[in-house]
């Protein structure tokens, strides 16, 4: 019984520690967008659009996940997602 309680307490402490550590999805999405919008010497990438947040149906914050769309020289669209795992 004491082992189970100790394990549960340890799991709670680890979970609290994870919640206090920042996730860098915003920063990673920002530097990815900046890199994709830099001049492309091969002219393959036309650039990245705005960064989209993971919001619920009423606009409420759901998670730190971000995504952006990219277009290539053939008009194909790509979705890049930055998500904490």
PDB file of N, CA and C in Angstrom:
ATOM      1  N   UNK A   1       0.818  -1.193   0.000  1.00  0.00           N
ATOM      2  CA  UNK A   1       0.000   0.000   0.000  1.00  0.00           C
ATOM      3  C   UNK A   1       0.864   1.260   0.000  1.00  0.00           C
ATOM      4  N   UNK A   2       1.925   1.259   0.824  1.00  0.00           N
ATOM      5  CA  UNK A   2       2.801   2.425   0.896  1.00  0.00           C
ATOM      6  C   UNK A   2       3.519   2.637  -0.437  1.00  0.00           C
ATOM      7  N   UNK A   3       3.890   1.521  -1.090  1.00  0.00           N
ATOM      8  CA  UNK A   3       4.547   1.626  -2.393  1.00  0.00           C
ATOM      9  C   UNK A   3       3.625   2.272  -3.424  1.00  0.00           C
ATOM     10  N   UNK A   4       2.351   1.910  -3.418  1.00  0.00           N
ATOM     11  CA  UNK A   4       1.375   2.468  -4.348  1.00  0.00           C
ATOM     12  C   UNK A   4       1.182   3.958  -4.089  1.00  0.00           C
ATOM     13  N   UNK A   5       1.103   4.338  -2.828  1.00  0.00           N
ATOM     14  CA  UNK A   5       0.954   5.751  -2.482  1.00  0.00           C
ATOM     15  C   UNK A   5       2.190   6.548  -2.880  1.00  0.00           C
ATOM     16  N   UNK A   6       3.365   5.976  -2.643  1.00  0.00           N
ATOM     17  CA  UNK A   6       4.614   6.652  -3.002  1.00  0.00           C
ATOM     18  C   UNK A   6       4.710   6.825  -4.513  1.00  0.00           C
ATOM     19  N   UNK A   7       4.330   5.795  -5.264  1.00  0.00           N
ATOM     20  CA  UNK A   7       4.348   5.867  -6.723  1.00  0.00           C
ATOM     21  C   UNK A   7       3.368   6.929  -7.216  1.00  0.00           C
ATOM     22  N   UNK A   8       2.182   6.955  -6.644  1.00  0.00           N
ATOM     23  CA  UNK A   8       1.175   7.946  -7.036  1.00  0.00           C
ATOM     24  C   UNK A   8       1.676   9.360  -6.740  1.00  0.00           C
ATOM     25  N   UNK A   9       2.285   9.529  -5.574  1.00  0.00           N
ATOM     26  CA  UNK A   9       2.819  10.850  -5.200  1.00  0.00           C
ATOM     27  C   UNK A   9       3.926  11.267  -6.168  1.00  0.00           C
ATOM     28  N   UNK A  10       4.801  10.343  -6.524  1.00  0.00           N
ATOM     29  CA  UNK A  10       5.882  10.635  -7.469  1.00  0.00           C
ATOM     30  C   UNK A  10       5.316  11.028  -8.834  1.00  0.00           C
ATOM     31  N   UNK A  11       4.294  10.325  -9.291  1.00  0.00           N
ATOM     32  CA  UNK A  11       3.665  10.647 -10.567  1.00  0.00           C
ATOM     33  C   UNK A  11       3.040  12.036 -10.535  1.00  0.00           C
ATOM     34  N   UNK A  12       2.419  12.392  -9.421  1.00  0.00           N
ATOM     35  CA  UNK A  12       1.827  13.726  -9.291  1.00  0.00           C
ATOM     36  C   UNK A  12       2.902  14.808  -9.348  1.00  0.00           C
ATOM     37  N   UNK A  13       4.032  14.578  -8.679  1.00  0.00           N
ATOM     38  CA  UNK A  13       5.123  15.545  -8.703  1.00  0.00           C
ATOM     39  C   UNK A  13       5.684  15.716 -10.112  1.00  0.00           C
ATOM     40  N   UNK A  14       5.852  14.614 -10.842  1.00  0.00           N
ATOM     41  CA  UNK A  14       6.362  14.670 -12.213  1.00  0.00           C
ATOM     42  C   UNK A  14       5.387  15.415 -13.124  1.00  0.00           C
ATOM     43  N   UNK A  15       4.101  15.176 -12.935  1.00  0.00           N
ATOM     44  CA  UNK A  15       3.082  15.845 -13.741  1.00  0.00           C
ATOM     45  C   UNK A  15       3.078  17.350 -13.473  1.00  0.00           C
ATOM     46  N   UNK A  16       3.210  17.749 -12.215  1.00  0.00           N
ATOM     47  CA  UNK A  16       3.264  19.168 -11.867  1.00  0.00           C
ATOM     48  C   UNK A  16       4.505  19.828 -12.467  1.00  0.00           C
ATOM     49  N   UNK A  17       5.619  19.117 -12.440  1.00  0.00           N
ATOM     50  CA  UNK A  17       6.857  19.654 -13.004  1.00  0.00           C
ATOM     51  C   UNK A  17       6.711  19.885 -14.499  1.00  0.00           C
ATOM     52  N   UNK A  18       6.076  18.949 -15.200  1.00  0.00           N
ATOM     53  CA  UNK A  18       5.856  19.102 -16.640  1.00  0.00           C
ATOM     54  C   UNK A  18       4.979  20.311 -16.932  1.00  0.00           C
ATOM     55  N   UNK A  19       3.977  20.548 -16.110  1.00  0.00           N
ATOM     56  CA  UNK A  19       3.067  21.664 -16.332  1.00  0.00           C
ATOM     57  C   UNK A  19       3.753  23.007 -16.126  1.00  0.00           C
ATOM     58  N   UNK A  20       4.776  23.057 -15.298  1.00  0.00           N
ATOM     59  CA  UNK A  20       5.460  24.321 -15.050  1.00  0.00           C
ATOM     60  C   UNK A  20       6.567  24.598 -16.058  1.00  0.00           C
ATOM     61  N   UNK A  21       6.956  23.613 -16.840  1.00  0.00           N
ATOM     62  CA  UNK A  21       7.977  23.815 -17.856  1.00  0.00           C
ATOM     63  C   UNK A  21       7.317  24.322 -19.135  1.00  0.00           C
ATOM     64  N   UNK A  22       7.856  25.381 -19.724  1.00  0.00           N
ATOM     65  CA  UNK A  22       7.220  25.928 -20.925  1.00  0.00           C
ATOM     66  C   UNK A  22       7.381  25.016 -22.141  1.00  0.00           C
ATOM     67  N   UNK A  23       6.402  25.073 -23.010  1.00  0.00           N
ATOM     68  CA  UNK A  23       6.491  24.419 -24.315  1.00  0.00           C
ATOM     69  C   UNK A  23       6.875  25.502 -25.320  1.00  0.00           C
ATOM     70  N   UNK A  24       7.683  25.185 -26.281  1.00  0.00           N
ATOM     71  CA  UNK A  24       8.196  26.185 -27.216  1.00  0.00           C
ATOM     72  C   UNK A  24       7.573  26.081 -28.605  1.00  0.00           C
ATOM     73  N   UNK A  25       6.331  25.644 -28.689  1.00  0.00           N
ATOM     74  CA  UNK A  25       5.655  25.519 -29.980  1.00  0.00           C
ATOM     75  C   UNK A  25       5.593  26.859 -30.715  1.00  0.00           C
ATOM     76  N   UNK A  26       5.303  27.944 -29.992  1.00  0.00           N
ATOM     77  CA  UNK A  26       5.237  29.268 -30.619  1.00  0.00           C
ATOM     78  C   UNK A  26       6.564  29.638 -31.260  1.00  0.00           C
ATOM     79  N   UNK A  27       7.631  29.469 -30.503  1.00  0.00           N
ATOM     80  CA  UNK A  27       8.957  29.843 -30.989  1.00  0.00           C
ATOM     81  C   UNK A  27       9.363  28.987 -32.186  1.00  0.00           C
ATOM     82  N   UNK A  28       9.151  27.689 -32.084  1.00  0.00           N
ATOM     83  CA  UNK A  28       9.523  26.781 -33.177  1.00  0.00           C
ATOM     84  C   UNK A  28       8.718  27.101 -34.430  1.00  0.00           C
ATOM     85  N   UNK A  29       7.424  27.357 -34.286  1.00  0.00           N
ATOM     86  CA  UNK A  29       6.596  27.729 -35.445  1.00  0.00           C
ATOM     87  C   UNK A  29       7.085  29.039 -36.054  1.00  0.00           C
ATOM     88  N   UNK A  30       7.451  30.003 -35.200  1.00  0.00           N
ATOM     89  CA  UNK A  30       7.913  31.306 -35.681  1.00  0.00           C
ATOM     90  C   UNK A  30       9.217  31.178 -36.480  1.00  0.00           C
ATOM     91  N   UNK A  31      10.191  30.433 -35.955  1.00  0.00           N
ATOM     92  CA  UNK A  31      11.463  30.327 -36.684  1.00  0.00           C
ATOM     93  C   UNK A  31      11.308  29.475 -37.943  1.00  0.00           C
ATOM     94  N   UNK A  32      10.377  28.524 -37.924  1.00  0.00           N
ATOM     95  CA  UNK A  32      10.096  27.723 -39.124  1.00  0.00           C
ATOM     96  C   UNK A  32       9.506  28.616 -40.211  1.00  0.00           C
ATOM     97  N   UNK A  33       8.543  29.446 -39.829  1.00  0.00           N
ATOM     98  CA  UNK A  33       7.923  30.356 -40.792  1.00  0.00           C
ATOM     99  C   UNK A  33       8.957  31.326 -41.359  1.00  0.00           C
ATOM    100  N   UNK A  34       9.780  31.869 -40.482  1.00  0.00           N
ATOM    101  CA  UNK A  34      10.805  32.819 -40.934  1.00  0.00           C
ATOM    102  C   UNK A  34      11.761  32.153 -41.923  1.00  0.00           C
ATOM    103  N   UNK A  35      12.157  30.924 -41.653  1.00  0.00           N
ATOM    104  CA  UNK A  35      13.060  30.207 -42.560  1.00  0.00           C
ATOM    105  C   UNK A  35      12.385  29.926 -43.906  1.00  0.00           C
ATOM    106  N   UNK A  36      11.108  29.555 -43.880  1.00  0.00           N
ATOM    107  CA  UNK A  36      10.393  29.250 -45.119  1.00  0.00           C
ATOM    108  C   UNK A  36      10.103  30.505 -45.943  1.00  0.00           C
ATOM    109  N   UNK A  37      10.033  31.649 -45.297  1.00  0.00           N
ATOM    110  CA  UNK A  37       9.778  32.893 -46.011  1.00  0.00           C
ATOM    111  C   UNK A  37      11.064  33.593 -46.453  1.00  0.00           C
ATOM    112  N   UNK A  38      12.206  33.026 -46.092  1.00  0.00           N
ATOM    113  CA  UNK A  38      13.482  33.575 -46.557  1.00  0.00           C
ATOM    114  C   UNK A  38      13.611  33.287 -48.059  1.00  0.00           C
ATOM    115  N   UNK A  39      14.412  34.071 -48.768  1.00  0.00           N
ATOM    116  CA  UNK A  39      14.582  33.818 -50.206  1.00  0.00           C
ATOM    117  C   UNK A  39      15.047  32.378 -50.467  1.00  0.00           C
ATOM    118  N   UNK A  40      14.356  31.719 -51.373  1.00  0.00           N
ATOM    119  CA  UNK A  40      14.674  30.330 -51.733  1.00  0.00           C
ATOM    120  C   UNK A  40      15.478  30.350 -53.028  1.00  0.00           C
ATOM    121  N   UNK A  41      16.767  30.006 -52.977  1.00  0.00           N
ATOM    122  CA  UNK A  41      17.602  30.068 -54.182  1.00  0.00           C
ATOM    123  C   UNK A  41      17.118  29.147 -55.302  1.00  0.00           C
ATOM    124  N   UNK A  42      16.391  28.094 -54.966  1.00  0.00           N
ATOM    125  CA  UNK A  42      15.875  27.174 -55.987  1.00  0.00           C
ATOM    126  C   UNK A  42      14.458  27.539 -56.428  1.00  0.00           C
ATOM    127  N   UNK A  43      13.861  28.515 -55.777  1.00  0.00           N
ATOM    128  CA  UNK A  43      12.501  28.992 -56.075  1.00  0.00           C
ATOM    129  C   UNK A  43      11.463  27.868 -56.019  1.00  0.00           C
ATOM    130  N   UNK A  44      11.629  26.973 -55.062  1.00  0.00           N
ATOM    131  CA  UNK A  44      10.684  25.861 -54.899  1.00  0.00           C
ATOM    132  C   UNK A  44       9.571  26.236 -53.920  1.00  0.00           C
ATOM    133  N   UNK A  45       9.939  26.924 -52.858  1.00  0.00           N
ATOM    134  CA  UNK A  45       8.971  27.305 -51.832  1.00  0.00           C
ATOM    135  C   UNK A  45       8.547  28.750 -52.055  1.00  0.00           C
ATOM    136  N   UNK A  46       7.245  28.978 -52.142  1.00  0.00           N
ATOM    137  CA  UNK A  46       6.724  30.331 -52.328  1.00  0.00           C
ATOM    138  C   UNK A  46       6.516  31.056 -51.012  1.00  0.00           C
ATOM    139  N   UNK A  47       6.571  30.340 -49.915  1.00  0.00           N
ATOM    140  CA  UNK A  47       6.447  30.984 -48.616  1.00  0.00           C
ATOM    141  C   UNK A  47       5.407  30.333 -47.741  1.00  0.00           C
ATOM    142  N   UNK A  48       5.430  30.756 -46.483  1.00  0.00           N
ATOM    143  CA  UNK A  48       4.509  30.222 -45.484  1.00  0.00           C
ATOM    144  C   UNK A  48       3.523  31.300 -45.081  1.00  0.00           C
ATOM    145  N   UNK A  49       2.311  30.880 -44.799  1.00  0.00           N
ATOM    146  CA  UNK A  49       1.270  31.804 -44.350  1.00  0.00           C
ATOM    147  C   UNK A  49       1.350  32.048 -42.852  1.00  0.00           C
ATOM    148  N   UNK A  50       0.278  32.584 -42.311  1.00  0.00           N
ATOM    149  CA  UNK A  50       0.265  32.916 -40.888  1.00  0.00           C
ATOM    150  C   UNK A  50       0.236  31.652 -40.027  1.00  0.00           C
ATOM    151  N   UNK A  51       0.606  31.805 -38.791  1.00  0.00           N
ATOM    152  CA  UNK A  51       0.603  30.696 -37.840  1.00  0.00           C
ATOM    153  C   UNK A  51      -0.795  30.589 -37.230  1.00  0.00           C
ATOM    154  N   UNK A  52      -1.353  29.383 -37.270  1.00  0.00           N
ATOM    155  CA  UNK A  52      -2.689  29.121 -36.725  1.00  0.00           C
ATOM    156  C   UNK A  52      -2.564  28.475 -35.350  1.00  0.00           C
ATOM    157  N   UNK A  53      -3.379  28.928 -34.427  1.00  0.00           N
ATOM    158  CA  UNK A  53      -3.408  28.373 -33.077  1.00  0.00           C
ATOM    159  C   UNK A  53      -4.417  27.231 -33.006  1.00  0.00           C
ATOM    160  N   UNK A  54      -4.259  26.370 -32.020  1.00  0.00           N
ATOM    161  CA  UNK A  54      -5.198  25.280 -31.771  1.00  0.00           C
ATOM    162  C   UNK A  54      -6.291  25.812 -30.845  1.00  0.00           C
ATOM    163  N   UNK A  55      -7.390  26.235 -31.442  1.00  0.00           N
ATOM    164  CA  UNK A  55      -8.487  26.834 -30.680  1.00  0.00           C
ATOM    165  C   UNK A  55      -9.750  25.987 -30.805  1.00  0.00           C
ATOM    166  N   UNK A  56     -10.556  26.056 -29.800  1.00  0.00           N
ATOM    167  CA  UNK A  56     -11.825  25.339 -29.795  1.00  0.00           C
ATOM    168  C   UNK A  56     -12.871  26.057 -30.631  1.00  0.00           C
ATOM    169  N   UNK A  57     -14.071  25.506 -30.724  1.00  0.00           N
ATOM    170  CA  UNK A  57     -15.119  26.071 -31.568  1.00  0.00           C
ATOM    171  C   UNK A  57     -15.540  27.490 -31.176  1.00  0.00           C
ATOM    172  N   UNK A  58     -15.351  27.842 -29.908  1.00  0.00           N
ATOM    173  CA  UNK A  58     -15.725  29.178 -29.463  1.00  0.00           C
ATOM    174  C   UNK A  58     -14.506  30.080 -29.290  1.00  0.00           C
ATOM    175  N   UNK A  59     -13.373  29.662 -29.857  1.00  0.00           N
ATOM    176  CA  UNK A  59     -12.166  30.468 -29.800  1.00  0.00           C
ATOM    177  C   UNK A  59     -11.332  30.286 -28.547  1.00  0.00           C
ATOM    178  N   UNK A  60     -11.672  29.317 -27.732  1.00  0.00           N
ATOM    179  CA  UNK A  60     -10.923  29.099 -26.505  1.00  0.00           C
ATOM    180  C   UNK A  60      -9.627  28.318 -26.790  1.00  0.00           C
ATOM    181  N   UNK A  61      -8.608  28.590 -25.990  1.00  0.00           N
ATOM    182  CA  UNK A  61      -7.311  27.935 -26.113  1.00  0.00           C
ATOM    183  C   UNK A  61      -7.467  26.451 -25.816  1.00  0.00           C
ATOM    184  N   UNK A  62      -6.955  25.584 -26.725  1.00  0.00           N
ATOM    185  CA  UNK A  62      -7.051  24.144 -26.530  1.00  0.00           C
ATOM    186  C   UNK A  62      -5.692  23.561 -26.164  1.00  0.00           C
ATOM    187  N   UNK A  63      -4.672  23.897 -26.950  1.00  0.00           N
ATOM    188  CA  UNK A  63      -3.331  23.380 -26.680  1.00  0.00           C
ATOM    189  C   UNK A  63      -2.290  24.316 -27.273  1.00  0.00           C
ATOM    190  N   UNK A  64      -1.032  24.000 -27.030  1.00  0.00           N
ATOM    191  CA  UNK A  64       0.065  24.822 -27.552  1.00  0.00           C
ATOM    192  C   UNK A  64       0.375  24.506 -29.010  1.00  0.00           C
ATOM    193  N   UNK A  65      -0.323  23.538 -29.581  1.00  0.00           N
ATOM    194  CA  UNK A  65      -0.083  23.137 -30.978  1.00  0.00           C
ATOM    195  C   UNK A  65      -0.286  24.311 -31.930  1.00  0.00           C
ATOM    196  N   UNK A  66       0.591  24.416 -32.922  1.00  0.00           N
ATOM    197  CA  UNK A  66       0.494  25.453 -33.953  1.00  0.00           C
ATOM    198  C   UNK A  66       0.640  24.791 -35.312  1.00  0.00           C
ATOM    199  N   UNK A  67       0.049  25.404 -36.344  1.00  0.00           N
ATOM    200  CA  UNK A  67       0.291  24.917 -37.703  1.00  0.00           C
ATOM    201  C   UNK A  67       0.326  26.091 -38.666  1.00  0.00           C
ATOM    202  N   UNK A  68       0.994  25.855 -39.774  1.00  0.00           N
ATOM    203  CA  UNK A  68       1.069  26.854 -40.833  1.00  0.00           C
ATOM    204  C   UNK A  68       1.055  26.139 -42.167  1.00  0.00           C
ATOM    205  N   UNK A  69       0.682  26.873 -43.203  1.00  0.00           N
ATOM    206  CA  UNK A  69       0.581  26.301 -44.539  1.00  0.00           C
ATOM    207  C   UNK A  69       1.666  26.881 -45.428  1.00  0.00           C
ATOM    208  N   UNK A  70       2.171  26.031 -46.309  1.00  0.00           N
ATOM    209  CA  UNK A  70       3.247  26.401 -47.231  1.00  0.00           C
ATOM    210  C   UNK A  70       2.803  26.041 -48.641  1.00  0.00           C
ATOM    211  N   UNK A  71       3.229  26.830 -49.619  1.00  0.00           N
ATOM    212  CA  UNK A  71       2.909  26.569 -51.021  1.00  0.00           C
ATOM    213  C   UNK A  71       4.216  26.400 -51.787  1.00  0.00           C
ATOM    214  N   UNK A  72       4.251  25.371 -52.648  1.00  0.00           N
ATOM    215  CA  UNK A  72       5.445  25.170 -53.470  1.00  0.00           C
ATOM    216  C   UNK A  72       5.233  25.737 -54.876  1.00  0.00           C
ATOM    217  N   UNK A  73       6.258  25.623 -55.703  1.00  0.00           N
ATOM    218  CA  UNK A  73       6.228  26.205 -57.048  1.00  0.00           C
ATOM    219  C   UNK A  73       5.207  25.541 -57.966  1.00  0.00           C
ATOM    220  N   UNK A  74       4.713  24.363 -57.606  1.00  0.00           N
ATOM    221  CA  UNK A  74       3.695  23.669 -58.401  1.00  0.00           C
ATOM    222  C   UNK A  74       2.281  23.950 -57.897  1.00  0.00           C
ATOM    223  N   UNK A  75       2.179  24.828 -56.900  1.00  0.00           N
ATOM    224  CA  UNK A  75       0.864  25.158 -56.352  1.00  0.00           C
ATOM    225  C   UNK A  75       0.357  24.160 -55.321  1.00  0.00           C
ATOM    226  N   UNK A  76       1.198  23.205 -54.920  1.00  0.00           N
ATOM    227  CA  UNK A  76       0.779  22.245 -53.892  1.00  0.00           C
ATOM    228  C   UNK A  76       0.866  22.910 -52.519  1.00  0.00           C
ATOM    229  N   UNK A  77      -0.086  22.579 -51.688  1.00  0.00           N
ATOM    230  CA  UNK A  77      -0.140  23.147 -50.342  1.00  0.00           C
ATOM    231  C   UNK A  77       0.288  22.083 -49.326  1.00  0.00           C
ATOM    232  N   UNK A  78       1.004  22.538 -48.303  1.00  0.00           N
ATOM    233  CA  UNK A  78       1.484  21.662 -47.248  1.00  0.00           C
ATOM    234  C   UNK A  78       1.088  22.260 -45.904  1.00  0.00           C
ATOM    235  N   UNK A  79       0.780  21.397 -44.980  1.00  0.00           N
ATOM    236  CA  UNK A  79       0.467  21.831 -43.616  1.00  0.00           C
ATOM    237  C   UNK A  79       1.590  21.351 -42.713  1.00  0.00           C
ATOM    238  N   UNK A  80       2.216  22.284 -42.016  1.00  0.00           N
ATOM    239  CA  UNK A  80       3.277  21.959 -41.073  1.00  0.00           C
ATOM    240  C   UNK A  80       2.719  22.164 -39.671  1.00  0.00           C
ATOM    241  N   UNK A  81       2.819  21.143 -38.838  1.00  0.00           N
ATOM    242  CA  UNK A  81       2.300  21.213 -37.487  1.00  0.00           C
ATOM    243  C   UNK A  81       3.437  21.121 -36.488  1.00  0.00           C
ATOM    244  N   UNK A  82       3.408  21.997 -35.503  1.00  0.00           N
ATOM    245  CA  UNK A  82       4.359  21.957 -34.399  1.00  0.00           C
ATOM    246  C   UNK A  82       3.541  21.610 -33.162  1.00  0.00           C
ATOM    247  N   UNK A  83       3.855  20.454 -32.591  1.00  0.00           N
ATOM    248  CA  UNK A  83       3.056  19.957 -31.467  1.00  0.00           C
ATOM    249  C   UNK A  83       3.963  19.320 -30.432  1.00  0.00           C
ATOM    250  N   UNK A  84       3.730  19.671 -29.200  1.00  0.00           N
ATOM    251  CA  UNK A  84       4.463  19.060 -28.089  1.00  0.00           C
ATOM    252  C   UNK A  84       4.040  17.601 -27.980  1.00  0.00           C
ATOM    253  N   UNK A  85       5.010  16.700 -27.862  1.00  0.00           N
ATOM    254  CA  UNK A  85       4.684  15.267 -27.722  1.00  0.00           C
ATOM    255  C   UNK A  85       5.156  14.710 -26.403  1.00  0.00           C
TER     256      UNK A  85
END
